[in-house]
Coordinates of C-alpha atoms in Angstrom, one line a residue:
M1 CA 10.5 86.8 67.0
G2 CA 8.1 84.6 64.9
K3 CA 8.6 80.6 64.9
E4 CA 8.8 81.7 60.6
S5 CA 12.0 83.8 61.8
Q6 CA 13.2 81.2 63.9
N7 CA 13.1 78.4 61.5
R8 CA 14.9 80.3 58.9
I9 CA 17.9 81.2 61.2
K10 CA 18.4 77.2 61.9
H11 CA 18.5 77.0 58.0
F12 CA 20.7 79.8 57.3
A13 CA 22.9 78.0 60.5
A14 CA 23.0 74.0 59.1
L15 CA 23.6 75.7 55.2
K16 CA 26.8 77.2 56.7
S17 CA 27.6 74.0 58.8
K18 CA 27.8 72.2 55.6
Y19 CA 29.2 74.7 53.6
Q20 CA 32.4 75.7 55.6
A21 CA 31.0 79.2 56.3
T22 CA 30.5 78.8 60.2
Q23 CA 33.3 82.2 60.2
Y24 CA 30.7 84.0 58.7
Q25 CA 28.5 86.2 61.5
D26 CA 25.8 87.4 60.0
S27 CA 23.1 85.0 61.1
S28 CA 20.0 86.8 59.9
P29 CA 18.0 85.1 57.2
A30 CA 18.0 88.8 55.2
S31 CA 21.6 88.2 54.7
L32 CA 23.0 87.4 50.9
L33 CA 25.1 84.4 52.5
Y34 CA 21.8 82.9 53.2
L35 CA 20.6 83.6 50.1
I36 CA 23.3 82.2 47.4
L37 CA 23.5 79.1 50.5
R38 CA 20.0 78.9 49.1
K39 CA 20.3 78.4 45.3
V40 CA 23.6 76.0 46.4
D41 CA 21.5 73.8 47.8
L42 CA 18.8 73.4 45.7
G43 CA 21.8 73.2 42.2
I44 CA 20.8 76.5 41.1
E45 CA 24.2 77.4 38.9
L46 CA 26.1 80.7 41.3
S47 CA 26.4 84.4 38.9
D48 CA 30.0 85.0 38.5
L49 CA 29.0 88.3 40.6
E50 CA 27.9 85.5 43.5
S51 CA 30.6 83.1 43.1
N52 CA 33.1 86.8 43.7
W53 CA 31.1 88.1 46.6
L54 CA 32.3 84.7 48.8
G55 CA 35.5 86.1 47.0
E56 CA 36.1 89.1 48.9
S57 CA 34.2 88.3 51.9
K58 CA 36.6 85.6 52.2
L59 CA 34.6 82.4 52.6
E60 CA 36.7 80.6 49.8
E61 CA 36.9 77.3 51.4
T62 CA 32.4 77.8 50.7
L63 CA 33.2 78.7 47.1
E64 CA 35.4 75.2 46.6
V65 CA 32.9 73.2 48.7
I66 CA 29.9 74.4 45.9
K67 CA 32.2 73.2 43.6
Q68 CA 32.9 70.6 43.9
E69 CA 29.0 70.0 44.7
Q70 CA 28.0 71.2 42.1
Q71 CA 31.0 69.7 40.0
Y72 CA 29.7 66.1 42.0
R73 CA 26.3 66.6 40.5
V74 CA 27.5 67.2 37.0
Q75 CA 29.0 63.9 36.9
E76 CA 25.9 62.0 38.4
F77 CA 23.7 64.1 36.4
G78 CA 25.5 61.8 33.5
N79 CA 25.5 58.8 34.8
L80 CA 22.2 58.7 35.7
E81 CA 21.4 59.9 32.0
F82 CA 24.8 56.2 31.4
E83 CA 22.4 53.9 33.6
F84 CA 19.1 55.0 31.8
S85 CA 20.3 54.6 28.3
K86 CA 21.5 51.2 29.5
L87 CA 18.7 50.1 30.7
R88 CA 17.0 51.1 27.5
S89 CA 18.8 49.0 25.8
K90 CA 18.9 45.5 28.1
Y91 CA 15.3 46.3 28.8
K92 CA 14.8 46.5 24.9
A93 CA 12.8 49.9 25.5
T94 CA 15.2 51.8 23.1
K95 CA 12.5 53.2 20.7
H96 CA 10.9 55.5 23.2
D97 CA 13.0 57.7 23.6
V98 CA 12.5 60.5 26.2
S99 CA 15.1 62.3 28.4
W100 CA 15.4 60.4 31.4
E101 CA 14.5 63.2 34.3
S102 CA 10.8 63.7 33.1
S103 CA 10.6 60.3 31.8
R104 CA 8.2 57.1 33.8
L105 CA 10.1 54.6 31.6
Y106 CA 13.2 54.8 33.8
F107 CA 11.8 54.2 37.7
I108 CA 10.4 51.1 35.7
L109 CA 13.4 49.8 34.4
L110 CA 14.5 50.0 38.0
K111 CA 12.2 48.0 39.2
L112 CA 13.1 45.6 36.8
E113 CA 16.5 46.0 37.2
S114 CA 15.8 44.6 41.1
G115 CA 13.3 42.3 40.7
N116 CA 10.8 44.1 41.7
F117 CA 6.8 43.7 40.0
L118 CA 5.2 45.9 37.9
S119 CA 1.7 47.1 39.0
D120 CA -1.2 47.3 36.9
S121 CA -0.9 51.3 35.8
E122 CA 2.4 50.0 34.8
V123 CA 2.1 47.4 32.8
K124 CA -0.7 49.2 30.4
W125 CA 1.7 52.4 31.0
L126 CA 4.6 50.0 28.7
R127 CA 1.3 48.7 26.3
A128 CA -0.1 52.3 25.6
N129 CA 3.8 53.4 24.9
G130 CA 4.2 50.2 22.8
L131 CA 6.7 49.2 24.6
Y132 CA 5.6 45.2 23.8
E133 CA 9.2 43.4 24.6
T134 CA 9.9 45.8 27.7
N135 CA 6.3 44.6 28.8
Q136 CA 7.2 40.5 27.4
I137 CA 10.4 40.9 29.8
A138 CA 8.8 42.4 32.6
Q139 CA 6.5 39.2 32.8
E140 CA 9.5 36.9 32.3
V141 CA 11.4 39.3 35.5
K142 CA 8.0 38.0 37.2
R143 CA 7.9 35.2 36.9
F144 CA 11.2 34.4 37.7
T145 CA 11.1 36.1 40.6
Q146 CA 8.3 33.6 42.0
L147 CA 11.1 30.8 40.9
K148 CA 13.3 32.2 43.2
Y149 CA 10.5 32.9 46.5
K150 CA 9.7 29.2 44.9
Y151 CA 13.2 27.3 44.8
K152 CA 14.5 29.5 47.5
A153 CA 17.3 31.3 45.4
T154 CA 16.2 34.8 47.0
Q155 CA 19.9 35.5 47.9
Y156 CA 20.0 35.6 43.9
Q157 CA 20.4 39.2 43.0
D158 CA 20.4 39.2 38.9
S159 CA 16.9 38.8 37.6
Y160 CA 17.2 39.1 34.1
P161 CA 15.7 36.8 32.4
E162 CA 18.8 35.4 30.3
S163 CA 20.5 34.6 33.9
K164 CA 20.7 31.0 33.8
L165 CA 19.3 30.7 37.7
Y166 CA 16.0 31.3 35.3
Q167 CA 16.4 28.3 33.0
I168 CA 18.0 26.4 35.8
L169 CA 14.3 27.2 38.0
K170 CA 12.1 27.0 34.9
K171 CA 13.2 23.2 34.5
L172 CA 12.9 21.9 38.2
E173 CA 9.4 23.8 37.4
V174 CA 8.7 21.0 35.1
T175 CA 10.9 18.9 37.4
E176 CA 12.5 18.0 34.8
S177 CA 16.7 16.4 35.3
L178 CA 19.8 18.7 35.3
S179 CA 22.6 18.3 33.8
N180 CA 26.2 18.1 36.6
S181 CA 27.3 21.8 35.3
E182 CA 23.6 23.0 35.8
Y183 CA 23.6 21.3 39.8
N184 CA 27.3 22.7 40.2
W185 CA 26.8 25.8 39.3
L186 CA 24.3 25.6 41.5
I187 CA 26.2 24.8 45.2
N188 CA 29.4 26.8 43.2
N189 CA 27.2 29.9 43.8
E190 CA 26.2 28.7 47.0
L191 CA 22.2 27.6 46.5
F192 CA 21.9 24.9 48.5
E193 CA 18.3 25.0 49.4
T194 CA 17.2 24.6 45.5
A195 CA 20.4 21.8 44.8
E196 CA 18.3 20.0 47.8
I197 CA 14.8 20.9 46.1
F198 CA 16.4 19.2 43.1
Q199 CA 17.9 16.4 44.8
Q200 CA 14.3 15.3 46.3
Q201 CA 13.2 16.1 43.0
E202 CA 15.3 13.4 41.6
S203 CA 14.1 11.2 44.4
V204 CA 11.2 11.0 44.1
K205 CA 11.7 10.4 39.6
E206 CA 13.4 8.0 41.1
T207 CA 11.0 6.0 42.9
R208 CA 8.1 6.7 40.6
F209 CA 10.6 5.2 37.9
A210 CA 10.6 2.3 39.7
Q211 CA 6.9 1.7 40.5
L212 CA 6.5 2.2 36.4
R213 CA 9.0 -0.2 35.2
E214 CA 7.6 -2.7 37.7
K215 CA 3.7 -2.1 36.5
Y216 CA 4.7 -1.9 32.6
Q217 CA 6.8 -5.5 33.7
A218 CA 10.1 -3.2 31.9
N219 CA 12.7 -4.7 35.0
L220 CA 14.4 -6.4 33.1
H221 CA 16.1 -3.2 31.1
S222 CA 19.7 -2.7 33.0
H223 CA 19.9 0.5 32.8
V224 CA 17.6 2.1 35.7
S225 CA 19.1 6.2 35.3
L226 CA 16.1 8.9 35.1
S227 CA 18.8 9.9 31.8
S228 CA 17.8 6.3 30.2
P229 CA 15.2 6.9 27.2
L230 CA 12.8 4.0 29.3
Y231 CA 11.4 6.8 32.2
P232 CA 10.4 9.1 29.0
I233 CA 8.7 6.1 27.4
L234 CA 7.4 4.3 30.3
Q235 CA 5.5 7.8 31.7
N236 CA 4.3 7.9 27.8
I237 CA 3.0 4.9 28.2
D238 CA 1.1 5.8 32.1
A239 CA -0.3 8.6 30.9
K240 CA -2.4 6.9 28.5
N241 CA -0.1 8.2 25.3
N242 CA 0.2 5.6 21.8
L243 CA 3.4 4.5 21.8
N244 CA 5.7 6.6 18.0
E245 CA 7.1 3.9 16.0
L246 CA 10.9 5.1 17.0
E247 CA 9.2 3.8 20.9
I248 CA 8.3 0.7 19.8
S249 CA 11.3 0.0 18.0
W250 CA 13.9 0.8 21.4
L251 CA 11.5 -0.9 23.4
E252 CA 12.4 -4.3 20.6
Q253 CA 16.3 -3.1 20.5
Q254 CA 15.8 -3.2 24.5
G255 CA 14.2 -6.7 24.3
L256 CA 11.1 -5.2 26.3
N257 CA 8.0 -6.9 24.3
E258 CA 6.0 -7.6 27.8
T259 CA 6.7 -3.5 27.6
I260 CA 4.9 -3.4 23.8
I261 CA 1.8 -5.5 24.7
I262 CA 1.2 -3.6 27.3
A263 CA 0.7 0.0 25.8
Q264 CA -0.6 -1.9 22.5
E265 CA -3.1 -3.6 24.1
L266 CA -4.4 -0.3 27.0
E267 CA -4.0 1.5 23.4
Q268 CA -6.4 -0.7 21.3
T269 CA -9.0 -0.8 24.6
R270 CA -8.9 3.5 24.8
E271 CA -9.8 2.5 20.9
F272 CA -12.4 0.3 20.9
A273 CA -13.6 2.7 24.4
A274 CA -13.7 5.7 21.7
L275 CA -15.2 3.4 19.2
K276 CA -18.2 1.8 21.3
A277 CA -19.0 6.0 22.1
K278 CA -18.2 6.9 18.4
Y279 CA -21.1 4.0 17.4
K280 CA -23.0 4.2 20.2
A281 CA -22.4 0.7 22.3
T282 CA -20.9 2.7 25.3
E283 CA -23.8 0.1 27.4
Y284 CA -21.6 -3.4 25.4
Q285 CA -20.1 -4.1 28.8
D286 CA -16.9 -6.1 27.4
S287 CA -14.3 -3.8 26.9
S288 CA -11.4 -6.5 25.7
P289 CA -9.9 -5.7 22.2
K290 CA -10.2 -9.2 21.8
S291 CA -13.9 -9.1 21.7
H292 CA -15.3 -9.3 18.2
L293 CA -17.1 -5.9 18.9
Y294 CA -13.7 -4.0 17.9
K295 CA -12.6 -5.5 14.7
I296 CA -16.6 -4.7 14.1
L297 CA -15.9 -1.5 14.5
K298 CA -12.5 -1.1 13.5
R299 CA -13.2 -2.9 10.0
L300 CA -16.1 -0.3 9.4
E301 CA -13.7 2.6 10.3
L302 CA -11.8 1.6 7.3
S303 CA -14.5 0.6 4.7
N304 CA -18.3 2.3 6.4
Q305 CA -19.7 -1.2 5.1
L306 CA -20.8 -4.3 7.1
G307 CA -20.5 -8.0 5.9
E308 CA -23.5 -10.1 6.9
Q309 CA -21.8 -11.9 9.7
D310 CA -21.7 -8.6 11.7
I311 CA -25.2 -7.1 10.8
N312 CA -26.3 -10.9 12.4
F313 CA -23.3 -10.9 15.3
L314 CA -24.4 -7.0 15.9
K315 CA -28.2 -8.3 15.2
K316 CA -28.3 -10.4 18.0
R317 CA -27.0 -8.5 21.1
K318 CA -29.4 -5.9 19.7
L319 CA -26.4 -2.9 18.8
T320 CA -29.4 -2.4 16.0
Q321 CA -27.3 1.6 16.3
I322 CA -24.1 0.7 14.7
I323 CA -26.0 -1.0 12.1
E324 CA -28.1 2.5 11.5
I325 CA -24.7 4.9 11.3
A326 CA -22.5 1.9 10.0
N327 CA -25.5 2.3 7.3
K328 CA -25.4 6.2 6.8
K329 CA -22.1 6.1 6.8
Y330 CA -21.7 3.6 3.5
A331 CA -24.9 5.6 1.7
S332 CA -22.1 9.0 2.7
T333 CA -20.1 7.3 1.1
L334 CA -21.0 6.5 -2.2
K335 CA -22.6 10.0 -2.1
S336 CA -19.9 11.0 -2.2
K337 CA -17.9 8.9 -4.9
I338 CA -20.6 9.5 -7.1
D339 CA -20.1 13.6 -6.5
L340 CA -16.8 12.7 -7.9
G341 CA -17.7 11.5 -11.4
E342 CA -17.0 7.8 -10.7
L343 CA -19.7 4.8 -11.7
L344 CA -21.2 3.0 -9.1
N345 CA -20.9 -0.4 -9.1
E346 CA -22.8 -3.7 -9.4
S347 CA -22.4 -4.5 -5.7
E348 CA -23.0 -0.7 -4.5
I349 CA -25.9 -0.7 -6.2
D350 CA -26.9 -4.3 -5.0
W351 CA -26.8 -3.2 -1.5
L352 CA -28.2 0.2 -1.9
E353 CA -31.2 -1.0 -3.3
K354 CA -31.6 -3.6 -0.2
N355 CA -31.5 -0.7 1.7
G356 CA -34.4 1.3 0.0
R357 CA -31.7 4.2 -1.2
E358 CA -33.1 3.5 -4.4
D359 CA -32.5 7.9 -4.2
I360 CA -29.3 7.6 -4.4
I361 CA -29.3 5.5 -7.3
I362 CA -30.8 8.0 -9.4
V363 CA -29.0 10.9 -8.3
A364 CA -25.8 8.4 -9.4
Q365 CA -27.8 7.3 -13.1
Q366 CA -28.8 11.6 -13.7
K367 CA -25.4 12.4 -13.3
H368 CA -24.1 9.2 -15.4
F369 CA -26.6 9.9 -18.3
A370 CA -25.1 14.0 -17.9
A371 CA -21.3 12.5 -18.1
L372 CA -22.3 10.6 -20.9
K373 CA -24.7 13.3 -23.3
S374 CA -21.3 15.8 -22.0
K375 CA -19.1 12.5 -23.6
Y376 CA -21.1 12.1 -27.2
D377 CA -22.1 15.5 -27.2
V378 CA -25.7 15.3 -27.1
L379 CA -25.9 17.7 -24.0
G380 CA -29.3 19.2 -26.4
Y381 CA -31.5 17.0 -26.1
Q382 CA -33.6 17.5 -22.5
D383 CA -34.6 14.5 -21.0
K384 CA -32.9 13.7 -18.2
S385 CA -34.7 11.5 -16.9
H386 CA -32.0 7.5 -16.1
T387 CA -35.3 5.8 -17.7
S388 CA -34.8 7.5 -21.0
L389 CA -33.7 5.4 -24.3
L390 CA -30.9 7.7 -24.8
Y391 CA -29.7 7.5 -21.4
T392 CA -29.7 3.0 -22.4
I393 CA -28.0 3.4 -25.4
L394 CA -25.4 5.6 -24.4
Q395 CA -24.0 3.0 -21.7
K396 CA -24.1 0.6 -24.5
L397 CA -21.8 2.6 -26.6
E398 CA -19.8 2.8 -23.1
L399 CA -20.0 -1.2 -22.3
K400 CA -19.5 -1.0 -27.0
E401 CA -22.5 -3.5 -27.2
R402 CA -24.3 -3.5 -30.5
L403 CA -27.4 -1.4 -31.1
E404 CA -30.5 -3.3 -31.7
P405 CA -31.1 -1.7 -35.6
T406 CA -34.9 0.4 -33.6
D407 CA -31.9 1.6 -30.7
F408 CA -30.0 3.1 -34.1
A409 CA -33.6 4.9 -36.2
W410 CA -34.2 6.0 -33.6
L411 CA -31.5 8.2 -32.9
Q412 CA -32.1 9.6 -36.3
E413 CA -35.7 10.0 -35.8
T414 CA -35.3 11.5 -32.4
K415 CA -34.2 15.8 -33.1
I416 CA -32.5 17.9 -31.1
K417 CA -32.3 21.9 -31.6
V418 CA -28.6 22.2 -31.5
P419 CA -26.9 26.3 -32.4
Q420 CA -26.3 27.3 -35.9
P421 CA -23.0 27.5 -37.1
T422 CA -22.4 31.5 -37.4
Y423 CA -19.4 32.0 -39.5
S424 CA -19.3 36.4 -38.7
Y425 CA -16.4 38.2 -36.8
Y426 CA -18.8 39.3 -34.9
T427 CA -20.5 36.6 -33.3
W428 CA -20.9 37.6 -30.4
Q429 CA -24.1 41.0 -31.4
K430 CA -25.9 38.1 -32.8
E431 CA -28.7 35.9 -30.9
P432 CA -27.6 32.6 -32.0
K433 CA -29.3 30.6 -34.5
Y434 CA -30.3 27.3 -34.0
Q435 CA -31.2 24.8 -36.2
E436 CA -32.8 20.3 -35.5
K437 CA -30.4 17.8 -36.2
N438 CA -30.4 14.0 -35.2
L439 CA -29.0 12.4 -31.9
V440 CA -26.2 10.8 -34.2
S441 CA -23.8 12.8 -33.2
S442 CA -20.1 12.1 -34.5
K443 CA -19.2 10.6 -31.9
I444 CA -22.2 8.2 -31.4
W445 CA -21.8 7.8 -35.3
I446 CA -17.5 6.6 -34.3
A447 CA -18.6 4.8 -30.8
Y448 CA -21.1 2.6 -33.3
H449 CA -19.5 1.8 -36.3
T450 CA -16.1 0.9 -34.3
I451 CA -19.0 -1.6 -32.7
E452 CA -20.0 -2.6 -35.7
A453 CA -16.3 -2.6 -37.1
N454 CA -15.1 -5.1 -34.7
F455 CA -18.2 -7.6 -34.5
Y456 CA -17.9 -8.3 -38.1
E457 CA -14.1 -8.7 -37.6
Q458 CA -14.9 -10.9 -34.8
E459 CA -17.7 -13.1 -36.9
F460 CA -14.6 -13.5 -39.6
Q461 CA -12.8 -15.2 -37.3
R462 CA -15.3 -17.2 -36.1
T463 CA -16.9 -17.8 -39.8
E464 CA -14.2 -17.1 -42.2
N465 CA -17.4 -15.4 -44.2
K466 CA -15.7 -13.1 -46.4
W467 CA -18.7 -10.9 -46.6
N468 CA -17.6 -10.4 -42.5
L469 CA -14.6 -8.3 -43.7
A470 CA -16.6 -6.4 -46.4
N471 CA -19.1 -5.1 -43.3
A472 CA -16.8 -4.4 -41.1
S473 CA -13.9 -2.7 -43.7
S474 CA -16.9 -0.4 -44.9
H475 CA -17.6 0.1 -40.7
W476 CA -14.3 1.0 -39.9
R477 CA -14.5 3.3 -43.2
K478 CA -17.6 5.0 -41.4
A479 CA -15.5 4.8 -38.5
D480 CA -13.7 7.0 -39.9
K481 CA -10.5 4.8 -39.4
P482 CA -9.8 3.8 -43.2
E483 CA -6.0 2.7 -42.6
Q484 CA -7.6 -0.7 -40.2
A485 CA -10.4 -1.0 -43.6
L486 CA -7.1 -0.9 -45.5
Q487 CA -5.2 -3.1 -43.6
L488 CA -8.2 -5.3 -42.8
T489 CA -8.9 -6.2 -46.7
N490 CA -4.4 -6.9 -47.4
N491 CA -4.1 -9.7 -48.9
L492 CA -7.4 -10.7 -50.1
E493 CA -6.7 -13.9 -52.4
L494 CA -9.2 -13.0 -55.2
D495 CA -8.7 -16.2 -57.2
K496 CA -10.3 -18.0 -54.2
I497 CA -13.2 -16.6 -54.7
K498 CA -16.1 -17.1 -56.5
E499 CA -18.7 -15.0 -56.0
N500 CA -17.9 -11.9 -58.0
K501 CA -21.1 -9.9 -55.5
L502 CA -18.2 -10.5 -53.3
K503 CA -15.6 -9.4 -54.5
S504 CA -16.8 -6.0 -56.3
A505 CA -17.6 -4.8 -52.8
L506 CA -14.7 -5.5 -51.0
L507 CA -12.6 -4.0 -53.7
T508 CA -15.0 -1.1 -53.5
S509 CA -15.0 -0.7 -49.9
R510 CA -10.9 -0.6 -50.2
G511 CA -11.1 1.4 -52.6
G512 CA -12.9 4.3 -50.3
A513 CA -10.5 3.5 -47.7
F514 CA -8.2 4.3 -50.4
R515 CA -9.9 7.5 -51.4
D516 CA -10.6 9.0 -48.0
I517 CA -6.3 8.6 -47.4
E518 CA -6.7 10.6 -50.4
K519 CA -3.9 8.1 -52.4
L520 CA -6.8 8.5 -55.7
D521 CA -5.2 6.2 -57.5
N522 CA -5.3 3.5 -55.3
A523 CA -8.8 3.6 -55.3
E524 CA -9.5 4.1 -58.8
N525 CA -7.4 1.1 -59.2
C526 CA -9.4 -0.8 -57.1
A527 CA -13.0 0.7 -58.3
R528 CA -12.3 -0.1 -61.8
Q529 CA -11.3 -4.1 -60.6
A530 CA -14.9 -3.7 -58.6
I531 CA -16.9 -2.5 -61.6
E532 CA -15.1 -5.7 -64.1
H533 CA -16.3 -8.0 -61.4
Q534 CA -20.1 -6.5 -61.0
P535 CA -20.9 -4.2 -63.8
K536 CA -24.2 -4.2 -63.3
S537 CA -23.7 -2.6 -59.0
H538 CA -24.0 0.7 -59.1
H539 CA -21.5 1.4 -55.6
P540 CA -17.9 0.8 -57.8
Y541 CA -19.3 3.7 -59.7
T542 CA -20.4 5.5 -57.2
L543 CA -16.8 5.6 -56.0
M544 CA -15.3 7.3 -59.4
G545 CA -17.4 9.3 -59.8
A546 CA -16.2 11.1 -56.0
I547 CA -12.4 10.1 -57.0
C548 CA -13.1 11.8 -60.3
F549 CA -14.7 15.1 -58.2
E550 CA -11.3 14.7 -56.5
R551 CA -10.0 15.2 -59.2
H552 CA -11.8 17.9 -60.3
Q553 CA -12.7 15.6 -63.2
Y554 CA -16.7 17.6 -63.3
S555 CA -17.7 16.2 -66.2
D556 CA -15.6 12.8 -65.5
G557 CA -17.7 12.8 -62.1
E558 CA -20.9 13.3 -63.6
Y559 CA -20.5 11.3 -66.4
W560 CA -19.5 8.2 -63.5
F561 CA -22.3 9.5 -61.5
Q562 CA -25.1 8.6 -64.0
E563 CA -23.8 5.7 -64.4
A564 CA -24.8 5.0 -60.9
I565 CA -27.9 6.2 -61.1
K566 CA -29.2 4.0 -64.2
R567 CA -27.7 1.4 -61.9
G568 CA -29.9 1.7 -59.1
A569 CA -27.8 4.7 -56.8
N570 CA -30.0 7.4 -55.3
P571 CA -29.4 10.3 -56.3
R572 CA -29.1 12.0 -53.0
D573 CA -26.3 9.3 -52.4
M574 CA -24.7 11.2 -55.1
D575 CA -25.2 14.8 -53.9
S576 CA -24.0 13.5 -50.4
E577 CA -20.8 12.3 -51.9
I578 CA -20.2 16.0 -53.4
K579 CA -20.7 17.6 -51.2
R580 CA -18.0 15.8 -48.8
V581 CA -15.4 16.4 -51.0
V582 CA -16.5 20.3 -51.0
K583 CA -16.7 19.9 -47.2
N584 CA -13.2 18.4 -46.9
A585 CA -11.5 20.4 -49.4
K586 CA -8.1 22.3 -48.1
D587 CA -7.1 24.5 -50.9
E588 CA -9.2 27.3 -50.3
N589 CA -9.5 28.0 -54.1
K590 CA -10.5 24.5 -55.4
R591 CA -12.7 24.8 -53.0
R592 CA -14.6 28.1 -53.6
E593 CA -14.2 25.7 -58.3
V594 CA -16.0 22.9 -57.2
I595 CA -18.2 25.1 -55.2
E596 CA -18.7 27.8 -58.5
Y597 CA -19.3 24.4 -60.6
L598 CA -22.3 22.8 -59.2
L599 CA -23.9 26.5 -58.9
K600 CA -23.9 27.1 -62.4
K601 CA -24.7 23.5 -63.0
D602 CA -27.6 24.0 -60.4
S603 CA -28.0 26.5 -58.3
Q604 CA -31.3 25.5 -56.2
R605 CA -29.9 21.3 -56.3
Y606 CA -26.7 22.7 -55.2
A607 CA -27.9 25.9 -53.2
W608 CA -26.2 24.1 -49.3
A609 CA -22.4 24.8 -51.3
K610 CA -23.6 28.2 -50.3
S611 CA -22.9 28.3 -47.1
Y612 CA -19.9 26.4 -47.4
L613 CA -18.4 29.7 -49.6
K614 CA -19.7 32.2 -47.1
K615 CA -17.3 30.2 -45.1
S616 CA -14.6 30.3 -47.6
S617 CA -15.0 34.0 -48.2
D618 CA -15.2 34.8 -44.6
N619 CA -11.8 32.4 -43.3
G620 CA -9.9 34.4 -46.0
K621 CA -11.1 37.5 -43.5

């Protein structure tokens, strides 16, 4: 008999013993019973034919044992499946939906449950399958197990991170004190060695607390428990951290002023060291916050500028690098100020000049010039140089200083190109056209006449010369503030003015202001009084002509304009008054009426009116 046959006979005998079939006499490996028992042992369910055979062979006891085993296997199968489901839920692995029989996950979760570490390949498998939360828990389990070994708590079976022991061990790891309930929990769970380690930590901390109280003169504090707020405060000081307001307030309440002084001196010493490093002054030996150098560097941090005394102090001690750094910082600050559109004051300009930074001054002036050109609507002036006469003039206007007559003449004579207004509906389709105009923009005009009006008002207050009143009124009108002119010429008391020329000038100016605000009856009244006082002056006649045109009494207006010309008025001034009537007309029909009258009267002389006619037509579209 061969060896294999002998092994089969032995195996058959063992199976007969296991399944209560020893009474069966046939021991041949070819026996049908051997085949049945081998299938059962492999967990294969019997067929009805096989079960019937066992009954017929009077192996009822064997059949009962087989049925019990199969039931047990079914039950265990269910238990394993239920256990796997619980583990998946506990370790956040529910999205990995696989059978426990074929998945690698079951084994990994069992390792975690028993507190074992995962291998690198198992960690990679979790990541590859998107089980990041499971992997995070695995890392916590690993950390928990390590802490249990470190703090003598390995007999505690639970290794899940939500365990109370894990929270306690993490506290021990950072030498944080345990609460009474946590300490009692250790004792109740017979973790005596862990509790002893905690007591040792507390003893070390108590010794350290006593040393810190001595070091920072805080022994006056009666509460020496580790739970006192003083302990973390002293730890902060010793760790070279700055105290916050709440900590300082608490120390003040406890009367620990010496502790505060020590902490602040240490803070200032650290700050001084940092400032010396920043400003290249580490060779300076004195590290006391009482040093004058510390005060200089502190001020420098706040203002970026050194005073003369500070500069002399630094020069005597050959700390010239601080001066260089400070000058660079201050120059940079001034550049930033310029970039923000702010103006430099006189002291800042003086500093730049003394330190050879004319380049920054020029940049400031150029930016200021550009801002003023924008403000006064003269961006068409191409010269950007800070030496330009226009810059000087605009600065004067900005400072409300009077212009020289030559300045204003230069503005009137200097031409710039500006886009010509177009009134076509499809303006974007046309190339822009340019026209020349002088530098007296409406904003410059108003600023200039406002300054002049204020000047003559002040002169009138100083001298009581009513010619200044007439001049101020005229300038207020030109500054587009006729109300100011009227207010100025109220209560003229003409009977007290002896000079008829002055009376006429005041009345003409007042009448012009009434015209500006469309009170034409009042304007006419002033004009007629002015003519009575000085019939030879052309100014009130011109005003009457303008009033008539405003009323669309064109023939009357022509009459008064002719009377003005007879008395020396320039015909071009008449045209200017008429142009103003056309330009300011609010009623389009009235505007058209004036224009048609002018073109019919003299189409060449009044050719300029055509543009307003076109504008009126376009606006009606």
